[in-house]
Amino acid sequence: MMQNTWTAVDDYIEQHLIPDNPILQQTLQHTAKRGFPDHLHVAPNQAMLLAILIQMNGCKRILELGTFAAYSTIAMAQVLPEDGYILTMEGRDTHIALAKENIAASGFSHLIDARLGRAADVIRELPTDTPPFDFIFIDADKQSYPEYLELCLQRSRSGTIIVMDNVIRAAEILNPDNQKPSIVGLRDLFRALEHHPKIASCTALQTVGSKGYDGFALAMVK
């Protein structure tokens, strides 16, 4: 019952506040045509939130952990200047193949560097003189979030915004009986964020909508 209401409200928000976006719609249609589920990418209103944060902070260099079909990647690329850059990484070969198809069709291949590999390995292999990233979106395997946070902080600058998706998991982070690696990883993330010496401020927001009950964590680098 509640899920139906949440989805209906998301539809209402999208109808009134999210402009038609043929490129993103094409991405969704191609992803469905390839037989992939639609629950693995962010909702349109969430993609708009990412875009607004990027625009508000004048971000040019973006790091994304977890590409899937490149829906969020393309949404972020759409608000970058022509000298912008997105490095996105995906651990599943079937997902990165789909993502590259969607990126090519979007017309933003010149801004997006999509790589196959575990995010931690890809980040560690970056040259030491790689410029820092202005905006980081973490939406990969949850058990690795604490590790990803530390690696991303090494590739940040003062003022970098880090957004972490799926950090509430229908309140399972509060369930002591749930010891799944993904949930344990999220609890460890919250402990890592608390009083972190490299983070100026952070918070987390619970979300409900077409993607269910979950949430974002947001942090600004000191």
PDB file of N, CA and C in Angstrom, residues 17 31 33 38 56 61-62 96 104 114 137 145 165-166 181 191 194 206:
ATOM      1  N   LEU A  17       7.789  18.693 -12.001  1.00  0.00           N
ATOM      2  CA  LEU A  17       9.060  19.366 -11.742  1.00  0.00           C
ATOM      3  C   LEU A  17      10.231  18.896 -12.600  1.00  0.00           C
ATOM      4  N   THR A  31      17.726   0.222 -21.929  1.00  0.00           N
ATOM      5  CA  THR A  31      18.042  -0.667 -20.818  1.00  0.00           C
ATOM      6  C   THR A  31      16.967  -1.742 -20.675  1.00  0.00           C
ATOM      7  N   LYS A  33      14.893  -2.722 -23.036  1.00  0.00           N
ATOM      8  CA  LYS A  33      14.942  -3.550 -24.246  1.00  0.00           C
ATOM      9  C   LYS A  33      15.998  -4.634 -24.134  1.00  0.00           C
ATOM     10  N   ASP A  38      14.807  -2.188 -13.877  1.00  0.00           N
ATOM     11  CA  ASP A  38      14.848  -0.727 -13.768  1.00  0.00           C
ATOM     12  C   ASP A  38      15.094  -0.234 -12.350  1.00  0.00           C
ATOM     13  N   MET A  56      25.194  23.733  -8.652  1.00  0.00           N
ATOM     14  CA  MET A  56      25.351  24.675  -7.536  1.00  0.00           C
ATOM     15  C   MET A  56      26.814  24.877  -7.167  1.00  0.00           C
ATOM     16  N   ARG A  61      34.771  18.005 -12.596  1.00  0.00           N
ATOM     17  CA  ARG A  61      35.337  16.648 -12.593  1.00  0.00           C
ATOM     18  C   ARG A  61      34.528  15.776 -11.638  1.00  0.00           C
ATOM     19  N   ILE A  62      33.977  14.700 -12.171  1.00  0.00           N
ATOM     20  CA  ILE A  62      33.084  13.830 -11.399  1.00  0.00           C
ATOM     21  C   ILE A  62      33.646  12.412 -11.373  1.00  0.00           C
ATOM     22  N   ILE A  96      28.735  -2.826 -17.877  1.00  0.00           N
ATOM     23  CA  ILE A  96      29.553  -1.809 -18.532  1.00  0.00           C
ATOM     24  C   ILE A  96      29.328  -1.824 -20.038  1.00  0.00           C
ATOM     25  N   ALA A 104      27.176   6.019 -25.710  1.00  0.00           N
ATOM     26  CA  ALA A 104      27.389   6.334 -27.125  1.00  0.00           C
ATOM     27  C   ALA A 104      26.136   6.955 -27.734  1.00  0.00           C
ATOM     28  N   ALA A 114      34.229   5.508 -19.168  1.00  0.00           N
ATOM     29  CA  ALA A 114      33.610   4.368 -18.484  1.00  0.00           C
ATOM     30  C   ALA A 114      34.576   3.182 -18.472  1.00  0.00           C
ATOM     31  N   PHE A 137      30.016  10.392  -6.648  1.00  0.00           N
ATOM     32  CA  PHE A 137      28.765   9.672  -6.400  1.00  0.00           C
ATOM     33  C   PHE A 137      29.094   8.199  -6.221  1.00  0.00           C
ATOM     34  N   TYR A 145      31.573   0.315   1.022  1.00  0.00           N
ATOM     35  CA  TYR A 145      31.449   1.772   1.164  1.00  0.00           C
ATOM     36  C   TYR A 145      32.529   2.389   2.069  1.00  0.00           C
ATOM     37  N   ASP A 165      24.698   6.583  -2.101  1.00  0.00           N
ATOM     38  CA  ASP A 165      23.315   6.136  -2.268  1.00  0.00           C
ATOM     39  C   ASP A 165      23.048   4.846  -1.501  1.00  0.00           C
ATOM     40  N   ASN A 166      21.772   4.623  -1.197  1.00  0.00           N
ATOM     41  CA  ASN A 166      21.297   3.363  -0.592  1.00  0.00           C
ATOM     42  C   ASN A 166      21.913   3.090   0.776  1.00  0.00           C
ATOM     43  N   PRO A 181      26.691  -8.674   4.821  1.00  0.00           N
ATOM     44  CA  PRO A 181      27.861  -7.814   4.578  1.00  0.00           C
ATOM     45  C   PRO A 181      27.495  -6.413   4.113  1.00  0.00           C
ATOM     46  N   ARG A 191      29.901   4.931  11.000  1.00  0.00           N
ATOM     47  CA  ARG A 191      30.929   5.122  12.019  1.00  0.00           C
ATOM     48  C   ARG A 191      32.142   5.865  11.449  1.00  0.00           C
ATOM     49  N   GLU A 194      31.381   9.622  11.073  1.00  0.00           N
ATOM     50  CA  GLU A 194      31.259  10.335  12.342  1.00  0.00           C
ATOM     51  C   GLU A 194      32.616  10.875  12.786  1.00  0.00           C
ATOM     52  N   GLN A 206      16.713  10.237   4.751  1.00  0.00           N
ATOM     53  CA  GLN A 206      15.869   9.104   4.386  1.00  0.00           C
ATOM     54  C   GLN A 206      15.036   9.482   3.156  1.00  0.00           C
TER      55      GLN A 206
END
